[in-house]
Amino acid sequence: MASSTSKGELIMDTTVNSGRRKLLRVGGTSLLSATAVALLAGCERMASQAQAQTNPAGDVQILNVALGLEHEAISAYSIAAGSGLVSKAVLPVAVTFQGHHKEHRDALIATIRKLGGTPVAAKPDAEVAKALNAASLKNQTDVLRLAQRLERGAANAYLGVIPSFSDKGLAQVSAKLASDETGHWIVLSQALGDALSPKAFYVG
Amino acid sequence: MDTLLACAVLAGQLCFGPQLAANDVNRGKELWEARCTGCHSLEANRIGPLHRGVFGRKAGTVPGFSYSTALKNFGQTWTEASLDKWLAAPGQFVPGSRMGFAVGDANDRSDIIAYLKSVSGR
């Protein structure tokens, strides 16, 4: 799997190209909900109306945890790309996924700032590599397994925080982020040859 | 009746009802891997603090992890009861804490806690 184009890589590439076309039609901050879009667009009146019924400080805490998760994902894909373990066929997919995470990061940073918070900073890649035990990765399958685990964890994390948001608009944003991460997880699972869960409600 | 019959086969132990059924550590491990590893690892601090040893540990005391002031000042030790309240609604149990992730199902929480206990040498 590490050296040649495999069936898994082809499935991954085809799936991602299809997903990328759809994402290009969406793009940037349009991934955010009405409330978040209002915040990002500088519509202060609408934003203040939304905030009046919410707990922005609590929401900022949750958004900052999400931002930490996106920072880590961006680093993880950089570490994977620089590991020498990822084939040329898979590398563009990793770059695409990393691009999604960068869009998530940018949207989260903008929203946190609009809500009056301070975005958490990214950790150095070396620190992330140590925390993820990247030194143990020996081949492309190991890399894909790590990415698969992180993407599933991220999808579930975004779903698990939904009840905690005081702003329903931000809860919807969290669901959208979870959907993106689920897409990544499914593509990675297909590339690894994992069967889809026979039971429903397999995310969350 | 079915519940009583099921309990009766448990090596002659007294039946206290299904609510006291043994927690499933293996299921807890699967749940933990699916839901918690987005932010946590057993051995390393990431978005959240490392989880090995969390059961029985005083909250907010993992070296090298930057906790919220709320959790640093919480002062409680993680037990079945406190972890259950934390996982059910972290923001309500420790207002001002950063974790927003909640586990709504009580059985899921008890199995996750059983797993965390098992990896904490407790």
Coordinates of C-alpha atoms in Angstrom, one line a residue:
Chain A
M1 CA 0.0 0.0 0.0
A2 CA 2.9 2.3 0.7
S3 CA 4.5 2.2 -2.8
S4 CA 1.9 1.7 -5.5
T5 CA -1.5 2.9 -6.4
S6 CA -4.0 0.6 -4.7
K7 CA -7.7 0.1 -5.1
G8 CA -8.2 1.9 -1.8
E9 CA -6.2 4.9 -3.1
L10 CA -8.4 5.0 -6.3
I11 CA -11.6 4.9 -4.3
M12 CA -10.2 7.6 -2.0
D13 CA -9.1 9.8 -4.9
T14 CA -12.5 9.5 -6.7
T15 CA -14.5 10.2 -3.6
V16 CA -12.5 13.2 -2.6
N17 CA -12.6 14.7 -6.1
S18 CA -16.4 14.4 -6.0
G19 CA -16.5 15.9 -2.6
R20 CA -14.2 18.7 -3.5
R21 CA -16.4 19.8 -6.4
K22 CA -19.3 20.0 -4.0
L23 CA -17.2 21.9 -1.5
L24 CA -16.0 24.4 -4.1
R25 CA -19.6 25.3 -4.7
V26 CA -20.0 26.1 -1.0
G27 CA -16.8 27.6 0.0
G28 CA -15.4 29.6 3.0
T29 CA -17.6 31.1 5.5
S30 CA -20.8 30.0 3.8
L31 CA -20.3 26.8 5.8
L32 CA -21.4 28.7 8.8
S33 CA -25.0 29.1 10.1
A34 CA -27.0 32.3 9.9
T35 CA -25.9 33.5 13.3
A36 CA -22.3 32.8 12.7
V37 CA -22.5 34.3 9.2
A38 CA -24.0 37.4 10.7
L39 CA -21.1 37.6 13.1
L40 CA -18.5 37.1 10.5
A41 CA -20.2 39.5 8.1
G42 CA -20.0 42.3 10.6
C43 CA -23.8 42.5 11.0
E44 CA -23.5 43.7 14.6
R45 CA -27.1 44.4 15.2
M46 CA -28.1 40.9 14.2
A47 CA -25.2 39.5 16.1
S48 CA -26.1 41.4 19.2
Q49 CA -29.7 40.2 19.0
A50 CA -28.5 36.6 18.8
Q51 CA -26.0 37.1 21.7
A52 CA -28.7 38.6 23.9
Q53 CA -30.3 35.2 24.3
T54 CA -27.1 33.2 24.6
N55 CA -24.0 32.7 26.7
P56 CA -21.1 33.9 24.4
A57 CA -18.4 33.2 26.9
G58 CA -19.5 29.6 27.3
D59 CA -19.8 29.2 23.5
V60 CA -16.3 30.7 23.1
Q61 CA -14.9 28.1 25.4
I62 CA -16.4 25.4 23.3
L63 CA -15.3 27.0 20.0
N64 CA -11.8 27.3 21.3
V65 CA -11.7 23.6 22.1
A66 CA -12.9 23.0 18.6
L67 CA -10.2 25.3 17.3
G68 CA -7.5 23.3 19.2
L69 CA -8.9 20.2 17.5
E70 CA -8.6 21.8 14.0
H71 CA -5.1 23.1 14.8
E72 CA -4.1 19.5 15.7
A73 CA -5.7 18.1 12.5
I74 CA -3.8 20.6 10.3
S75 CA -0.5 19.6 12.1
A76 CA -1.3 15.9 11.8
Y77 CA -1.7 16.2 8.0
S78 CA 1.5 18.2 7.7
I79 CA 3.3 15.5 9.7
A80 CA 1.8 12.8 7.5
A81 CA 2.8 14.6 4.3
G82 CA 6.3 15.1 5.6
S83 CA 6.7 11.6 6.8
G84 CA 7.7 10.1 3.5
L85 CA 5.2 7.3 4.1
V86 CA 2.3 8.7 2.0
S87 CA 2.2 7.8 -1.7
K88 CA 1.8 10.3 -4.5
A89 CA -1.7 9.1 -5.1
V90 CA -2.8 9.7 -1.5
L91 CA -0.9 13.0 -0.9
P92 CA -3.4 15.2 -2.7
V93 CA -6.2 13.8 -0.7
A94 CA -4.4 14.6 2.6
V95 CA -3.8 18.1 1.3
T96 CA -7.5 18.5 0.5
F97 CA -8.5 17.3 3.9
Q98 CA -6.0 19.6 5.5
G99 CA -7.5 22.4 3.4
H100 CA -10.9 21.7 4.9
H101 CA -9.4 21.9 8.4
K102 CA -7.8 25.2 7.5
E103 CA -11.2 26.6 6.4
H104 CA -12.7 25.3 9.7
R105 CA -9.8 26.9 11.6
D106 CA -10.3 30.3 9.9
A107 CA -14.0 30.3 10.4
L108 CA -13.6 29.4 14.1
I109 CA -11.0 32.1 14.7
A110 CA -13.2 34.7 13.0
T111 CA -16.2 33.7 15.1
I112 CA -14.3 33.5 18.4
R113 CA -13.0 37.0 17.8
K114 CA -16.5 38.3 16.8
L115 CA -17.8 36.9 20.1
G116 CA -15.1 38.8 22.0
G117 CA -12.8 35.8 22.7
T118 CA -9.2 35.1 22.1
P119 CA -8.5 32.2 19.8
V120 CA -6.1 29.5 21.1
A121 CA -2.8 29.3 19.3
A122 CA -1.6 26.3 17.4
K123 CA 1.0 24.0 19.0
P124 CA 4.3 23.4 17.2
D125 CA 4.1 20.4 14.8
A126 CA 6.9 18.7 16.8
E127 CA 4.8 18.8 20.0
V128 CA 1.7 17.5 18.2
A129 CA 3.9 14.7 16.6
K130 CA 5.0 13.6 20.1
A131 CA 1.5 13.7 21.5
L132 CA 0.2 11.6 18.6
N133 CA 3.2 9.2 18.9
A134 CA 4.0 9.9 15.2
A135 CA 7.3 8.1 15.7
S136 CA 5.5 4.8 15.8
L137 CA 4.1 5.3 12.2
K138 CA 5.9 2.8 9.9
N139 CA 3.9 2.8 6.7
Q140 CA 1.0 4.4 4.9
T141 CA -1.6 2.2 6.5
D142 CA -0.4 3.4 10.0
V143 CA -0.7 7.0 8.8
L144 CA -4.2 6.4 7.4
R145 CA -5.3 4.6 10.6
L146 CA -4.1 7.6 12.7
A147 CA -6.0 10.0 10.4
Q148 CA -9.1 7.8 10.5
R149 CA -9.0 7.7 14.3
L150 CA -8.6 11.5 14.5
E151 CA -11.3 12.2 12.0
R152 CA -13.8 9.9 13.7
G153 CA -12.9 11.5 17.1
A154 CA -13.4 14.9 15.6
A155 CA -16.8 14.1 14.1
N156 CA -18.0 12.7 17.4
A157 CA -16.6 15.6 19.3
Y158 CA -18.5 18.1 17.2
L159 CA -21.7 16.1 17.7
G160 CA -21.1 15.7 21.4
V161 CA -20.8 19.4 22.0
I162 CA -24.0 20.4 20.2
P163 CA -26.2 20.3 23.4
S164 CA -23.8 22.6 25.2
F165 CA -24.0 25.5 22.8
S166 CA -26.3 28.3 24.0
D167 CA -26.6 29.6 20.5
K168 CA -28.5 27.2 18.2
G169 CA -26.8 28.8 15.2
L170 CA -23.5 27.7 16.5
A171 CA -24.9 24.2 17.3
Q172 CA -25.8 24.0 13.6
V173 CA -22.3 25.0 12.7
S174 CA -21.0 22.2 14.9
A175 CA -23.2 19.7 13.0
K176 CA -21.8 21.0 9.7
L177 CA -18.3 20.6 11.0
A178 CA -19.1 17.0 12.2
S179 CA -20.4 16.3 8.7
D180 CA -17.2 17.3 7.1
E181 CA -15.2 15.2 9.5
T182 CA -17.5 12.2 8.9
G183 CA -16.8 12.6 5.2
H184 CA -13.1 12.4 5.8
W185 CA -13.5 9.4 8.1
I186 CA -15.6 7.5 5.6
V187 CA -13.1 8.1 2.8
L188 CA -10.2 7.0 5.0
S189 CA -12.2 3.9 6.1
Q190 CA -12.9 3.0 2.5
A191 CA -9.2 3.4 1.6
L192 CA -8.3 1.1 4.4
G193 CA -10.9 -1.5 3.3
D194 CA -13.1 -1.2 6.4
A195 CA -16.7 -2.2 6.0
L196 CA -19.4 0.3 6.7
S197 CA -21.2 -0.3 9.9
P198 CA -24.1 -2.7 9.4
K199 CA -26.0 -0.8 12.1
A200 CA -27.4 2.8 11.9
F201 CA -26.3 5.6 14.1
Y202 CA -22.7 4.7 13.7
V203 CA -21.5 8.2 14.3
G204 CA -21.9 10.0 17.6
Chain B
M1 CA -39.7 -11.8 35.3
D2 CA -37.1 -12.1 32.5
T3 CA -34.9 -9.8 34.5
L4 CA -35.3 -11.9 37.6
L5 CA -34.4 -15.1 35.7
A6 CA -31.4 -13.4 34.2
C7 CA -30.2 -12.3 37.5
A8 CA -30.7 -15.7 39.1
V9 CA -28.0 -17.3 36.9
L10 CA -25.4 -14.8 38.0
A11 CA -23.5 -17.4 40.1
G12 CA -26.1 -17.3 42.9
Q13 CA -25.5 -13.6 43.6
L14 CA -28.3 -11.6 45.0
C15 CA -30.4 -9.8 42.4
F16 CA -30.6 -6.0 42.9
G17 CA -32.1 -5.2 39.5
P18 CA -30.7 -4.3 36.1
Q19 CA -29.5 -0.9 37.2
L20 CA -26.7 -2.6 39.1
A21 CA -25.6 -4.8 36.2
A22 CA -21.8 -5.0 35.8
N23 CA -20.4 -2.2 33.7
D24 CA -19.0 -3.3 30.3
V25 CA -15.3 -2.3 30.2
N26 CA -14.9 -3.5 26.6
R27 CA -17.9 -1.5 25.5
G28 CA -16.6 1.4 27.4
K29 CA -13.3 1.1 25.6
E30 CA -15.1 1.2 22.2
L31 CA -17.1 4.2 23.3
W32 CA -14.0 6.0 24.6
E33 CA -12.1 5.3 21.4
A34 CA -15.0 6.6 19.3
R35 CA -16.0 9.6 21.3
C36 CA -13.1 10.7 23.4
T37 CA -10.0 10.3 21.2
G38 CA -10.8 13.4 19.2
C39 CA -9.4 15.3 22.1
H40 CA -7.8 12.8 24.5
S41 CA -5.2 10.1 24.6
L42 CA -4.3 7.7 27.4
E43 CA -0.7 8.7 27.5
A44 CA -0.3 12.3 26.3
N45 CA -1.9 15.7 26.8
R46 CA -3.6 16.9 23.7
I47 CA -6.6 19.2 23.4
G48 CA -7.6 17.6 26.7
P49 CA -5.4 16.1 29.4
L50 CA -4.2 12.5 29.3
H51 CA -6.7 9.9 30.6
R52 CA -4.6 7.2 32.1
G53 CA -4.9 7.5 35.8
V54 CA -7.9 9.9 35.6
F55 CA -10.0 7.8 37.9
G56 CA -9.0 8.6 41.5
R57 CA -7.0 11.7 40.4
K58 CA -7.7 15.1 41.8
A59 CA -9.2 17.2 39.0
G60 CA -7.0 19.7 37.3
T61 CA -3.7 18.2 38.3
V62 CA -2.1 16.6 35.2
P63 CA 1.4 18.0 34.9
G64 CA 1.9 20.0 31.7
F65 CA -1.7 20.6 30.9
S66 CA -3.2 24.1 30.9
Y67 CA -6.5 23.8 32.7
S68 CA -9.3 26.4 33.0
T69 CA -9.3 28.2 36.2
A70 CA -12.6 26.6 37.0
L71 CA -11.2 23.1 36.8
K72 CA -8.0 24.0 38.6
N73 CA -10.1 25.3 41.5
F74 CA -12.6 22.5 41.4
G75 CA -10.9 20.5 44.2
Q76 CA -12.7 17.2 43.8
T77 CA -11.3 13.8 43.0
W78 CA -12.6 11.9 40.0
T79 CA -14.9 9.1 41.2
E80 CA -17.8 7.2 39.5
A81 CA -20.2 9.8 40.8
S82 CA -18.2 12.9 39.9
L83 CA -17.2 11.6 36.5
D84 CA -20.9 10.7 35.8
K85 CA -22.0 14.3 36.5
W86 CA -19.1 15.7 34.6
L87 CA -19.7 13.6 31.5
A88 CA -23.5 14.2 31.6
A89 CA -23.1 18.0 31.6
P90 CA -19.6 19.3 32.2
G91 CA -20.6 23.0 31.9
Q92 CA -23.2 22.6 34.6
F93 CA -21.1 20.5 36.9
V94 CA -18.0 22.8 36.7
P95 CA -19.2 26.1 35.4
G96 CA -16.4 27.9 33.5
S97 CA -14.8 24.7 32.4
R98 CA -13.8 24.3 28.7
M99 CA -15.2 20.9 27.9
G100 CA -18.5 21.1 26.2
F101 CA -18.7 17.4 25.2
A102 CA -21.5 15.6 26.9
V103 CA -22.5 11.9 27.0
G104 CA -26.3 11.8 27.2
D105 CA -26.9 8.1 27.8
A106 CA -26.3 7.0 31.4
N107 CA -25.3 3.4 30.4
D108 CA -22.7 4.8 28.0
R109 CA -21.3 7.0 30.7
S110 CA -21.1 4.2 33.2
D111 CA -19.3 2.0 30.7
I112 CA -16.8 4.7 29.7
I113 CA -16.2 5.4 33.4
A114 CA -15.6 1.6 33.9
Y115 CA -13.0 1.7 31.1
L116 CA -11.3 4.8 32.6
K117 CA -11.2 3.1 35.9
S118 CA -9.6 0.0 34.3
V119 CA -6.8 2.0 32.8
S120 CA -6.2 3.9 36.0
G121 CA -5.3 0.8 38.0
R122 CA -8.3 1.1 40.1

